Coordinates of N, CA and C and ligand atoms in Angstrom, one line a residue:
M13 N 0.9 -1.2 0.0 CA -0.1 0.0 0.0 C 1.0 1.2 0.0
E14 N 0.5 2.1 -1.0 CA 1.5 3.4 -1.0 C 0.6 4.4 -0.3
I15 N 1.3 5.4 0.3 CA 0.7 6.4 1.0 C 1.4 7.9 0.5
I16 N 0.6 8.6 0.0 CA 1.1 9.9 -0.4 C 0.5 11.2 0.5
I17 N 1.3 11.7 1.3 CA 0.8 12.8 2.1 C 0.9 14.2 1.5
C18 N -0.2 14.9 1.4 CA -0.2 16.1 0.6 C -0.5 17.2 1.7
K19 N -0.1 18.5 1.2 CA -0.2 19.6 2.0 C -1.7 19.8 2.5
D20 N -2.6 19.8 1.7 CA -3.9 20.0 1.9 C -4.9 19.3 0.9
Y21 N -6.3 19.7 1.1 CA -7.2 18.9 0.4 C -7.1 19.2 -1.2
E22 N -6.7 20.3 -1.4 CA -6.5 20.8 -2.8 C -5.5 20.0 -3.5
E23 N -4.2 19.7 -2.7 CA -3.2 18.9 -3.5 C -3.7 17.5 -3.5
I24 N -4.4 17.0 -2.6 CA -5.1 15.5 -2.8 C -5.9 15.5 -4.0
S25 N -6.6 16.4 -4.3 CA -7.6 16.5 -5.4 C -6.9 16.5 -6.6
K26 N -5.8 17.4 -6.7 CA -5.0 17.5 -7.9 C -4.3 16.2 -8.1
K27 N -3.7 15.8 -7.3 CA -2.9 14.5 -7.5 C -3.6 13.3 -7.8
A28 N -4.6 13.1 -7.0 CA -5.5 11.9 -7.2 C -6.4 12.1 -8.5
G29 N -6.7 13.4 -8.8 CA -7.5 13.7 -10.1 C -6.6 13.3 -11.2
K30 N -5.3 13.6 -11.1 CA -4.4 13.5 -12.2 C -4.3 12.0 -12.6
E31 N -4.4 11.1 -11.5 CA -4.3 9.6 -11.8 C -5.5 9.3 -12.8
V32 N -6.6 9.7 -12.4 CA -7.9 9.4 -13.1 C -7.8 10.0 -14.6
I33 N -7.3 11.3 -14.6 CA -7.2 11.9 -16.0 C -6.2 11.1 -16.8
D34 N -5.1 10.8 -16.2 CA -4.1 10.0 -17.0 C -4.8 8.5 -17.5
L35 N -5.6 8.0 -16.7 CA -6.1 6.8 -17.1 C -6.9 7.1 -18.2
L36 N -7.9 8.0 -18.1 CA -8.9 8.2 -19.3 C -8.1 8.7 -20.6
K37 N -6.9 9.3 -20.4 CA -6.2 9.5 -21.6 C -5.6 8.3 -22.3
S38 N -5.1 7.4 -21.5 CA -4.5 6.2 -22.0 C -5.6 5.1 -22.2
K39 N -6.9 5.2 -21.6 CA -7.7 4.2 -21.8 C -9.1 5.0 -21.9
P40 N -9.6 5.5 -22.9 CA -10.8 6.3 -23.1 C -12.0 5.6 -22.7
A41 N -12.0 4.2 -22.8 CA -13.1 3.3 -22.6 C -13.0 2.7 -21.1
A42 N -12.5 3.4 -20.3 CA -12.1 2.9 -18.8 C -13.6 2.8 -18.2
T43 N -13.4 1.9 -17.1 CA -14.5 1.5 -16.2 C -13.9 2.2 -14.8
L44 N -14.9 3.0 -14.4 CA -14.5 3.8 -13.1 C -15.4 3.2 -12.0
G45 N -14.8 3.0 -10.7 CA -15.7 2.7 -9.6 C -15.7 4.2 -8.8
L46 N -17.0 4.7 -8.6 CA -17.0 6.0 -8.1 C -17.7 6.0 -6.6
A47 N -17.1 7.0 -5.8 CA -17.7 7.1 -4.5 C -18.3 8.5 -4.4
T48 N -19.2 8.7 -3.3 CA -19.8 9.8 -3.0 C -19.2 10.3 -1.7
G49 N -19.7 11.3 -0.9 CA -19.2 11.8 0.2 C -18.4 13.1 -0.1
S50 N -17.9 14.0 0.9 CA -17.1 15.0 0.6 C -15.9 14.8 0.0
S51 N -15.3 13.7 0.4 CA -13.9 13.5 -0.1 C -13.5 13.5 -1.5
P52 N -14.3 12.9 -2.4 CA -14.0 12.8 -3.8 C -14.5 14.1 -4.6
I53 N -15.0 15.0 -4.0 CA -15.6 16.2 -4.8 C -14.5 16.9 -5.6
G54 N -13.3 17.0 -4.9 CA -12.2 17.8 -5.5 C -11.8 17.0 -6.8
I55 N -11.7 15.8 -6.7 CA -11.3 14.8 -7.8 C -12.3 15.1 -8.9
Y56 N -13.6 15.1 -8.7 CA -14.5 15.3 -9.7 C -14.4 16.8 -10.3
N57 N -14.1 17.8 -9.5 CA -13.9 19.1 -10.1 C -12.6 19.0 -11.0
E58 N -11.8 18.2 -10.8 CA -10.5 18.2 -11.6 C -10.9 17.6 -12.9
L59 N -11.9 16.5 -12.8 CA -12.2 15.9 -14.1 C -13.1 16.7 -14.9
I60 N -13.9 17.5 -14.3 CA -14.8 18.4 -15.1 C -13.9 19.6 -15.6
R61 N -12.9 20.0 -15.0 CA -11.9 21.0 -15.6 C -11.2 20.4 -16.8
A62 N -10.8 19.1 -16.8 CA -10.0 18.4 -17.7 C -10.9 18.2 -19.0
Y63 N -12.1 17.8 -18.7 CA -13.1 17.5 -19.7 C -13.5 19.0 -20.5
R64 N -13.6 20.0 -19.6 CA -13.7 21.3 -20.4 C -12.8 21.9 -21.2
E65 N -11.6 21.5 -20.7 CA -10.3 22.0 -21.5 C -10.1 21.0 -22.6
G66 N -10.8 19.9 -22.8 CA -10.6 19.1 -23.9 C -9.5 18.1 -23.6
E67 N -9.0 17.8 -22.5 CA -8.0 16.8 -22.2 C -8.5 15.4 -22.2
I68 N -9.8 15.3 -21.7 CA -10.4 14.0 -21.6 C -11.9 14.0 -22.1
T69 N -12.3 12.7 -22.5 CA -13.9 12.7 -22.8 C -14.4 11.5 -22.0
F70 N -15.7 11.5 -21.6 CA -16.4 10.6 -21.0 C -17.4 9.8 -22.0
E71 N -17.2 10.1 -23.3 CA -17.9 9.4 -24.4 C -18.1 7.9 -24.1
S72 N -16.9 7.2 -23.8 CA -17.0 5.6 -23.8 C -16.8 5.2 -22.3
V73 N -16.8 6.2 -21.4 CA -16.5 5.7 -19.9 C -17.8 5.1 -19.3
K74 N -17.5 4.0 -18.6 CA -18.5 3.4 -17.8 C -18.2 3.7 -16.3
S75 N -19.4 3.8 -15.6 CA -19.1 4.1 -14.1 C -20.0 3.2 -13.3
F76 N -19.4 2.6 -12.2 CA -20.1 1.9 -11.1 C -20.0 2.7 -9.7
N77 N -21.1 3.0 -9.3 CA -21.1 3.6 -7.9 C -21.1 2.6 -6.7
L78 N -20.5 2.9 -5.7 CA -20.3 1.9 -4.6 C -21.7 1.7 -3.9
D79 N -22.6 2.7 -3.6 CA -23.6 2.5 -2.9 C -24.8 3.5 -3.1
E80 N -25.8 3.3 -2.2 CA -26.9 4.2 -2.2 C -27.9 4.1 -1.0
Y81 N -28.4 5.0 -0.6 CA -29.3 4.9 0.5 C -30.5 4.1 0.0
V82 N -31.1 3.3 1.0 CA -32.3 2.6 0.7 C -33.5 3.5 1.1
G83 N -34.4 3.4 0.3 CA -35.9 4.2 0.6 C -35.9 5.7 0.2
L84 N -34.8 6.3 -0.4 CA -34.8 7.6 -0.8 C -35.0 7.5 -2.4
D85 N -36.0 8.2 -2.9 CA -36.3 8.5 -4.2 C -35.0 8.9 -4.9
R86 N -34.8 8.4 -6.1 CA -33.6 8.8 -6.9 C -33.4 10.2 -6.9
N87 N -34.6 11.0 -7.0 CA -34.5 12.5 -7.1 C -34.4 13.4 -5.9
H88 N -34.3 12.4 -4.7 CA -34.1 13.2 -3.5 C -32.8 13.8 -3.4
P89 N -32.8 15.1 -2.9 CA -31.5 15.7 -3.0 C -30.4 15.2 -2.3
Q90 N -30.5 14.2 -1.4 CA -29.6 13.5 -0.6 C -29.4 12.2 -1.2
S91 N -29.9 11.8 -2.3 CA -29.5 10.4 -2.9 C -28.2 10.5 -3.6
Y92 N -27.6 9.4 -3.7 CA -26.2 9.4 -4.2 C -26.4 9.5 -5.7
Y93 N -27.6 9.3 -6.2 CA -27.9 9.4 -7.7 C -27.8 11.0 -8.0
S94 N -28.6 11.7 -7.1 CA -28.5 13.3 -7.1 C -27.1 13.8 -7.0
F95 N -26.4 13.2 -5.9 CA -25.1 13.7 -5.6 C -24.1 13.4 -6.9
M96 N -24.2 12.3 -7.6 CA -23.3 12.0 -8.6 C -23.8 12.9 -9.9
H97 N -24.9 13.2 -10.0 CA -25.3 14.0 -11.4 C -24.8 15.4 -11.0
E98 N -25.0 15.9 -9.8 CA -24.8 17.3 -9.4 C -23.3 17.6 -9.4
H99 N -22.5 16.6 -8.9 CA -21.1 16.8 -8.8 C -20.2 16.4 -10.0
L100 N -20.7 15.6 -11.0 CA -19.9 15.2 -12.0 C -20.8 14.7 -13.4
F101 N -21.9 14.0 -13.2 CA -22.3 13.5 -14.4 C -23.0 14.6 -15.4
D102 N -23.7 15.6 -14.5 CA -24.3 16.4 -15.5 C -23.5 17.5 -16.1
K103 N -22.1 17.5 -15.8 CA -21.1 18.4 -16.2 C -20.1 17.8 -17.2
V104 N -20.2 16.5 -17.5 CA -19.4 15.8 -18.4 C -20.3 15.0 -19.5
N105 N -19.7 14.6 -20.5 CA -20.5 13.8 -21.4 C -20.6 12.3 -21.2
I106 N -20.7 11.8 -20.0 CA -20.9 10.5 -19.9 C -22.3 10.1 -20.4
K107 N -22.6 8.9 -21.0 CA -23.6 8.5 -21.4 C -24.5 7.9 -20.1
E108 N -25.9 8.3 -20.1 CA -26.7 7.8 -18.9 C -26.7 6.4 -19.1
E109 N -26.6 5.7 -20.1 CA -26.7 4.1 -20.1 C -25.5 3.5 -19.5
N110 N -24.3 4.3 -19.5 CA -23.1 3.9 -19.0 C -22.9 4.1 -17.4
I111 N -23.9 4.6 -16.9 CA -23.9 5.0 -15.4 C -24.5 3.8 -14.5
H112 N -23.9 3.4 -13.7 CA -24.6 2.3 -12.8 C -24.5 2.7 -11.3
I113 N -25.7 2.8 -10.8 CA -25.8 3.2 -9.2 C -27.0 2.2 -8.8
P114 N -26.6 1.4 -7.7 CA -27.7 0.5 -7.2 C -28.7 1.3 -6.6
Y115 N -29.9 0.8 -6.7 CA -31.3 1.4 -6.2 C -32.2 0.5 -5.6
V116 N -32.6 1.0 -4.5 CA -33.6 0.2 -3.8 C -34.5 1.3 -3.2
F117 N -35.7 1.4 -3.6 CA -36.7 2.2 -2.9 C -37.6 1.5 -2.0
D118 N -38.1 0.4 -2.6 CA -38.9 -0.6 -1.8 C -38.0 -1.7 -1.3
L119 N -37.9 -1.9 0.2 CA -37.1 -2.9 0.7 C -37.4 -4.3 0.4
N120 N -38.6 -4.7 0.0 CA -39.2 -5.8 -0.4 C -38.5 -6.2 -1.8
K121 N -37.8 -5.4 -2.5 CA -37.2 -5.6 -3.7 C -35.6 -5.5 -3.7
G122 N -35.2 -5.4 -2.3 CA -33.9 -5.3 -2.1 C -33.0 -6.5 -2.6
F123 N -33.4 -7.6 -2.2 CA -32.6 -8.9 -2.6 C -32.4 -9.1 -4.1
A124 N -33.4 -8.7 -4.8 CA -33.4 -8.8 -6.3 C -32.4 -7.8 -6.7
A125 N -32.5 -6.5 -6.1 CA -31.7 -5.5 -6.7 C -30.2 -5.8 -6.3
C126 N -29.9 -6.4 -5.2 CA -28.5 -6.7 -4.8 C -28.0 -8.0 -5.8
K127 N -28.9 -8.8 -6.0 CA -28.4 -9.8 -7.0 C -28.0 -9.3 -8.3
K128 N -28.8 -8.3 -8.9 CA -28.7 -7.7 -10.2 C -27.4 -6.9 -10.2
Y129 N -27.2 -6.3 -9.1 CA -25.8 -5.4 -9.1 C -24.8 -6.3 -9.0
S130 N -24.8 -7.3 -8.3 CA -23.6 -8.3 -8.1 C -23.3 -9.0 -9.5
K131 N -24.3 -9.3 -10.2 CA -24.2 -9.9 -11.4 C -23.6 -9.0 -12.4
L132 N -24.0 -7.6 -12.4 CA -23.2 -6.8 -13.2 C -21.8 -6.6 -12.9
L133 N -21.5 -6.6 -11.6 CA -20.1 -6.5 -11.1 C -19.2 -7.7 -11.5
E134 N -20.0 -8.7 -11.5 CA -19.3 -10.1 -11.9 C -18.8 -10.0 -13.4
N135 N -19.4 -9.3 -14.2 CA -19.1 -9.3 -15.6 C -18.3 -8.0 -16.0
T136 N -17.7 -7.3 -15.0 CA -17.1 -6.0 -15.1 C -15.9 -5.9 -14.6
E137 N -14.8 -5.4 -15.2 CA -13.5 -5.1 -14.6 C -13.4 -3.6 -14.3
I138 N -13.3 -3.3 -13.1 CA -13.1 -1.8 -12.8 C -11.8 -1.5 -12.8
D139 N -11.4 -0.6 -13.7 CA -9.9 -0.2 -13.8 C -9.5 0.7 -12.6
L140 N -10.3 1.5 -12.1 CA -9.8 2.3 -11.0 C -11.0 2.6 -10.1
Q141 N -10.9 2.2 -8.9 CA -11.8 2.6 -7.9 C -11.4 3.7 -6.9
I142 N -12.4 4.6 -6.8 CA -12.1 5.9 -5.9 C -12.8 5.3 -4.6
L143 N -12.2 5.7 -3.5 CA -12.8 5.4 -2.3 C -12.5 6.5 -1.2
G144 N -13.6 6.8 -0.4 CA -13.5 7.5 0.7 C -13.3 6.5 1.9
I145 N -13.3 6.8 3.1 CA -13.4 6.0 4.3 C -14.4 6.7 5.5
G146 N -15.0 5.8 6.0 CA -15.7 6.3 7.1 C -15.0 6.3 8.4
S147 N -15.3 7.3 9.4 CA -14.4 7.3 10.6 C -14.5 6.0 11.3
N148 N -15.4 5.0 11.0 CA -15.3 3.8 11.7 C -14.7 2.7 10.8
G149 N -14.0 3.1 9.6 CA -13.4 2.2 8.8 C -14.2 1.6 7.7
H150 N -15.5 2.1 7.4 CA -16.3 1.5 6.5 C -15.8 2.0 5.1
I151 N -15.8 1.3 4.0 CA -15.7 1.6 2.8 C -16.8 1.2 2.0
G152 N -17.3 2.1 0.9 CA -18.7 1.9 0.4 C -19.5 2.1 1.8
F153 N -20.5 1.2 2.1 CA -21.2 1.2 3.3 C -21.0 -0.1 4.0
N154 N -19.7 -0.7 3.8 CA -19.4 -1.9 4.5 C -19.1 -1.6 5.9
E155 N -20.0 -1.7 6.8 CA -19.8 -1.4 8.2 C -18.8 -2.4 8.9
P156 N -18.4 -2.1 10.1 CA -17.6 -3.0 10.9 C -18.4 -4.4 11.1
G157 N -17.6 -5.4 11.0 CA -18.3 -6.8 11.1 C -18.7 -7.3 9.8
T158 N -18.5 -6.6 8.7 CA -18.8 -7.3 7.3 C -17.9 -8.2 6.9
P159 N -18.3 -9.5 6.4 CA -17.3 -10.4 6.1 C -16.5 -9.9 4.8
F160 N -15.3 -10.3 4.7 CA -14.4 -9.8 3.7 C -14.8 -10.5 2.4
T161 N -15.9 -11.7 2.5 CA -16.2 -12.4 1.3 C -17.7 -11.8 0.7
Q162 N -18.1 -10.7 1.3 CA -19.6 -10.1 1.1 C -19.6 -9.6 -0.2
R163 N -20.6 -9.9 -0.9 CA -21.0 -9.3 -2.1 C -22.1 -8.3 -1.9
T164 N -22.6 -7.5 -3.0 CA -23.6 -6.4 -2.8 C -24.7 -7.0 -1.8
F165 N -25.0 -6.1 -0.8 CA -26.1 -6.4 0.1 C -26.7 -5.2 0.7
I166 N -27.7 -5.4 1.5 CA -28.4 -4.4 2.2 C -28.0 -4.4 3.6
V167 N -27.3 -3.2 4.0 CA -26.6 -3.0 5.3 C -27.5 -2.2 6.2
N168 N -27.6 -2.4 7.5 CA -28.1 -1.6 8.5 C -27.0 -0.6 8.9
L169 N -27.3 0.6 8.7 CA -26.2 1.7 9.0 C -26.0 1.7 10.5
T170 N -24.7 2.0 10.7 CA -24.5 2.1 12.3 C -24.8 3.5 12.7
D171 N -25.0 3.6 14.0 CA -25.4 5.1 14.6 C -24.2 6.0 14.3
K172 N -23.0 5.3 14.3 CA -21.9 6.2 14.1 C -22.0 7.0 12.5
T173 N -22.2 6.1 11.7 CA -22.4 6.5 10.2 C -23.4 7.4 10.2
R174 N -24.6 7.1 10.8 CA -25.8 8.1 10.6 C -25.6 9.5 11.1
Q175 N -24.7 9.4 12.3 CA -24.5 10.6 12.9 C -23.5 11.4 12.1
D176 N -22.5 10.7 11.4 CA -21.6 11.3 10.6 C -22.2 11.9 9.3
N177 N -23.3 11.3 8.7 CA -24.0 11.8 7.6 C -25.1 12.7 7.9
K178 N -25.4 12.9 9.2 CA -26.4 13.7 9.5 C -26.3 15.2 9.0
R179 N -25.2 15.6 8.8 CA -24.9 17.0 8.4 C -25.5 17.3 6.9
F180 N -25.8 16.2 6.1 CA -26.5 16.4 4.9 C -28.0 16.6 5.0
F181 N -28.6 16.0 6.2 CA -30.1 16.0 6.3 C -30.4 17.1 7.4
S182 N -31.8 17.3 7.4 CA -32.2 18.4 8.4 C -32.3 17.8 9.7
S183 N -32.4 16.5 10.0 CA -32.3 15.9 11.3 C -31.9 14.4 11.3
L184 N -31.6 13.9 12.3 CA -30.9 12.5 12.3 C -32.1 11.5 12.0
E185 N -33.3 11.8 12.2 CA -34.5 10.9 12.0 C -34.5 10.9 10.4
E186 N -34.1 11.9 9.6 CA -34.1 11.8 8.3 C -33.1 10.9 7.4
V187 N -32.1 10.7 8.3 CA -30.9 9.9 7.7 C -31.5 8.4 7.6
P188 N -31.4 7.8 6.4 CA -32.0 6.5 6.2 C -31.2 5.4 7.1
T189 N -31.8 4.5 7.5 CA -31.2 3.5 8.4 C -30.6 2.3 7.7
K190 N -30.9 2.2 6.3 CA -30.2 1.2 5.6 C -29.7 1.7 4.2
A191 N -28.9 0.8 3.7 CA -28.2 1.2 2.4 C -27.9 0.0 1.6
I192 N -27.8 0.2 0.4 CA -27.4 -0.9 -0.7 C -25.8 -0.6 -0.8
T193 N -25.0 -1.5 -0.6 CA -23.5 -1.3 -0.9 C -23.0 -2.4 -1.7
M194 N -21.9 -2.2 -2.4 CA -21.1 -3.2 -3.1 C -20.4 -3.7 -2.1
G195 N -20.2 -5.1 -2.1 CA -19.5 -5.9 -1.0 C -17.9 -5.6 -0.9
L196 N -17.4 -6.1 0.0 CA -16.0 -5.8 0.2 C -15.2 -6.7 -0.9
V197 N -15.7 -7.8 -1.2 CA -15.0 -8.7 -2.1 C -15.2 -8.1 -3.6
E198 N -16.2 -7.4 -3.8 CA -16.5 -6.8 -5.1 C -15.5 -5.5 -5.2
I199 N -15.3 -4.9 -4.1 CA -14.6 -3.6 -4.1 C -13.1 -3.9 -4.3
V200 N -12.6 -5.0 -3.9 CA -11.1 -5.3 -4.1 C -10.9 -6.0 -5.4
Q201 N -12.0 -6.3 -6.1 CA -11.6 -6.9 -7.5 C -11.0 -5.8 -8.4
A202 N -11.3 -4.5 -8.0 CA -10.9 -3.4 -8.8 C -9.2 -3.6 -9.0
K203 N -8.9 -3.3 -10.3 CA -7.4 -3.4 -10.7 C -6.6 -2.4 -9.8
R204 N -7.1 -1.3 -9.7 CA -6.4 -0.2 -8.9 C -7.5 0.5 -8.1
I205 N -6.8 0.8 -6.8 CA -7.7 1.5 -5.8 C -7.0 2.8 -5.4
I206 N -7.7 4.0 -5.4 CA -7.1 5.0 -4.6 C -8.2 5.4 -3.6
L207 N -7.7 5.7 -2.4 CA -8.4 6.2 -1.3 C -8.1 7.5 -0.8
I208 N -8.9 8.4 -0.6 CA -8.8 9.7 -0.1 C -9.2 10.0 1.2
A209 N -8.5 10.7 2.1 CA -9.0 11.1 3.4 C -8.5 12.5 3.5
S210 N -9.2 13.4 4.2 CA -8.7 14.7 4.6 C -9.3 15.1 5.9
G211 N -8.6 15.8 6.7 CA -9.1 16.4 8.0 C -8.6 15.6 9.2
A212 N -8.6 16.1 10.4 CA -8.3 15.4 11.7 C -9.3 14.1 11.9
P213 N -10.7 14.4 11.7 CA -11.5 13.3 11.9 C -11.4 12.0 11.4
K214 N -10.4 12.0 10.3 CA -10.1 10.8 9.6 C -8.8 10.2 10.1
A215 N -8.0 10.9 11.0 CA -6.7 10.7 11.3 C -6.7 9.2 12.0
M216 N -7.6 8.9 12.9 CA -7.5 7.6 13.6 C -7.9 6.5 12.5
A217 N -8.7 6.6 11.6 CA -9.1 5.7 10.6 C -7.8 5.4 9.8
I218 N -7.1 6.4 9.4 CA -6.0 6.2 8.6 C -4.8 5.6 9.4
A219 N -4.6 5.8 10.6 CA -3.6 5.1 11.3 C -3.9 3.6 11.5
K220 N -5.3 3.4 11.7 CA -5.7 2.1 11.8 C -5.5 1.3 10.4
L221 N -6.0 2.0 9.4 CA -5.8 1.3 8.1 C -4.4 0.9 7.7
L222 N -3.4 1.7 8.1 CA -2.1 1.5 7.9 C -1.4 0.6 8.9
N223 N -1.7 0.6 10.1 CA -1.0 -0.2 11.1 C -1.8 -1.2 12.0
G224 N -3.3 -1.0 11.9 CA -3.9 -1.8 12.9 C -4.1 -3.3 12.4
P225 N -4.7 -4.0 13.1 CA -4.9 -5.5 12.7 C -5.8 -5.6 11.4
I226 N -5.6 -6.5 10.6 CA -6.4 -6.8 9.4 C -7.6 -7.6 9.9
G227 N -8.9 -7.2 9.7 CA -9.8 -8.1 10.2 C -11.1 -7.3 10.0
T228 N -12.3 -8.0 10.2 CA -13.7 -7.5 9.8 C -14.1 -6.2 10.9
K229 N -13.4 -6.3 11.8 CA -13.6 -5.0 12.8 C -13.4 -3.7 12.2
F230 N -12.4 -3.8 11.3 CA -12.1 -2.6 10.5 C -12.1 -3.0 9.0
P231 N -13.3 -2.7 8.5 CA -13.6 -3.1 7.0 C -12.4 -2.7 6.0
A232 N -12.0 -1.5 6.1 CA -11.0 -0.8 5.2 C -9.7 -1.7 5.3
S233 N -9.3 -2.4 6.2 CA -8.3 -3.2 6.5 C -8.0 -4.3 5.4
I234 N -9.2 -4.6 4.7 CA -9.0 -5.6 3.6 C -8.2 -5.0 2.5
L235 N -8.0 -3.7 2.4 CA -7.4 -3.1 1.2 C -5.9 -3.4 1.6
R236 N -5.4 -3.9 2.6 CA -3.9 -4.1 2.8 C -3.4 -5.4 2.0
S237 N -4.4 -6.1 1.7 CA -4.0 -7.5 0.8 C -4.2 -7.1 -0.6
H238 N -4.6 -6.0 -1.1 CA -4.7 -5.7 -2.4 C -3.5 -5.2 -3.0
P239 N -2.9 -5.5 -4.3 CA -1.6 -5.4 -4.6 C -1.3 -3.8 -5.2
N240 N -2.5 -3.2 -5.4 CA -2.3 -1.8 -6.1 C -3.2 -0.7 -5.5
V241 N -2.9 -0.3 -4.2 CA -3.7 0.7 -3.5 C -2.9 1.8 -3.3
T242 N -3.3 3.0 -3.4 CA -2.6 4.2 -3.0 C -3.5 5.1 -2.3
I243 N -3.1 5.6 -1.0 CA -3.8 6.4 -0.2 C -3.3 7.9 -0.3
F244 N -4.3 8.9 -0.7 CA -4.0 10.2 -0.6 C -4.4 11.0 0.6
V245 N -3.5 11.5 1.4 CA -4.3 12.1 2.6 C -3.4 13.4 2.7
D246 N -4.2 14.3 3.6 CA -3.5 15.5 3.9 C -2.8 15.3 5.2
K247 N -2.1 16.4 5.8 CA -1.4 16.4 6.9 C -2.1 16.0 8.2
A248 N -3.3 16.6 8.2 CA -4.1 16.3 9.3 C -4.7 14.8 9.5
A249 N -5.0 14.3 8.3 CA -5.5 12.9 8.4 C -4.2 11.9 8.6
A250 N -3.0 12.4 8.2 CA -1.8 11.5 8.5 C -1.4 11.8 10.0
S251 N -2.0 12.6 10.6 CA -1.2 13.1 12.0 C -1.1 12.0 13.1
L252 N -1.8 10.8 13.0 CA -1.8 9.9 14.0 C -1.1 8.6 13.5
I253 N -0.4 8.6 12.3 CA 0.1 7.5 11.7 C 1.1 6.8 12.7
E254 N 2.1 7.6 13.2 CA 3.0 7.1 14.1 C 2.5 7.1 15.7
G255 N 3.0 6.1 16.2 CA 2.8 6.1 17.7 C 1.3 5.8 18.2
V256 N 0.5 5.1 17.5 CA -0.8 4.9 18.0 C -0.7 3.5 18.7
I257 N -1.3 3.4 19.8 CA -1.4 1.9 20.5 C -2.7 1.3 20.1
Y258 N -2.8 0.2 19.5 CA -4.0 -0.4 19.3 C -4.6 -1.5 20.3
E259 N -5.7 -1.7 20.5 CA -6.3 -2.7 21.5 C -6.0 -3.9 20.9
Ligands
GLP306 C1 -20.3 7.6 3.2 C2 -20.0 6.9 1.9 C3 -18.8 6.4 2.0 C4 -17.8 7.6 2.2 C5 -17.9 7.9 3.6 C6 -17.1 9.1 4.0 O1 -20.7 6.8 4.3 N1 -21.2 5.6 1.9 O2 -18.5 5.9 0.6 O3 -16.5 7.0 1.9 O4 -19.3 8.5 3.6 O5 -17.6 10.4 3.6 P1 -16.8 11.9 3.6 O6 -15.8 11.8 2.3 O7 -17.9 12.8 3.5 O8 -16.2 11.8 4.8

């Protein structure tokens, strides 16, 4: 696992964004694994800039998103479908039919939706997966305790995750209690993974990711067994890497 410590969020976004831009230049029909949350927004801004300046095109790009809340209409402002359109898709020339975001509005149809997304992923090779990390070590919405062999499933979000994501909703009650997420085994099937984290609230998660035990208590630790992962962090997120004592 390679770690790149950047000065600040802007530098993370530029350096990580350049990786994606370089990939799309060398492979215009690349398949991207995309994430939501505040962390990748800077990368998406870099991609939009490069697209507007004619450096890259999304004409043949395919995308697969990690996750989506269960029970939110696609057009709800806090759905990940809305997030992706607002922060990237509406601003580049990606084709709607090449965009894949899991969707479960009615929980009764959840199992079928998981099977469908899993099947799609089975027949896809993601060239580059972008990841953020939850403060409890989740990737996608794979919360602590998720088996490393897990495929796409419906997860009960932890209180910690709902609290962390409350900032996007008007109250905690409005934060969905469930999500559909790509499973850990599907995430690590990507050829290359870049994970980004910025700010002090992510410092403990980054320290555990690099030096803590590998196991289901800390889902992101699965990345340690992947041969091609780079972590981009700023100084604040890197601040606990040395000298942490683990239970
Ligand atoms: C959500 C998403 C994750 C994301 C995490 C961190 O829970 N499901 O994919 O990595 O939030 O978000 P942020 O980048 O806003 O800290």
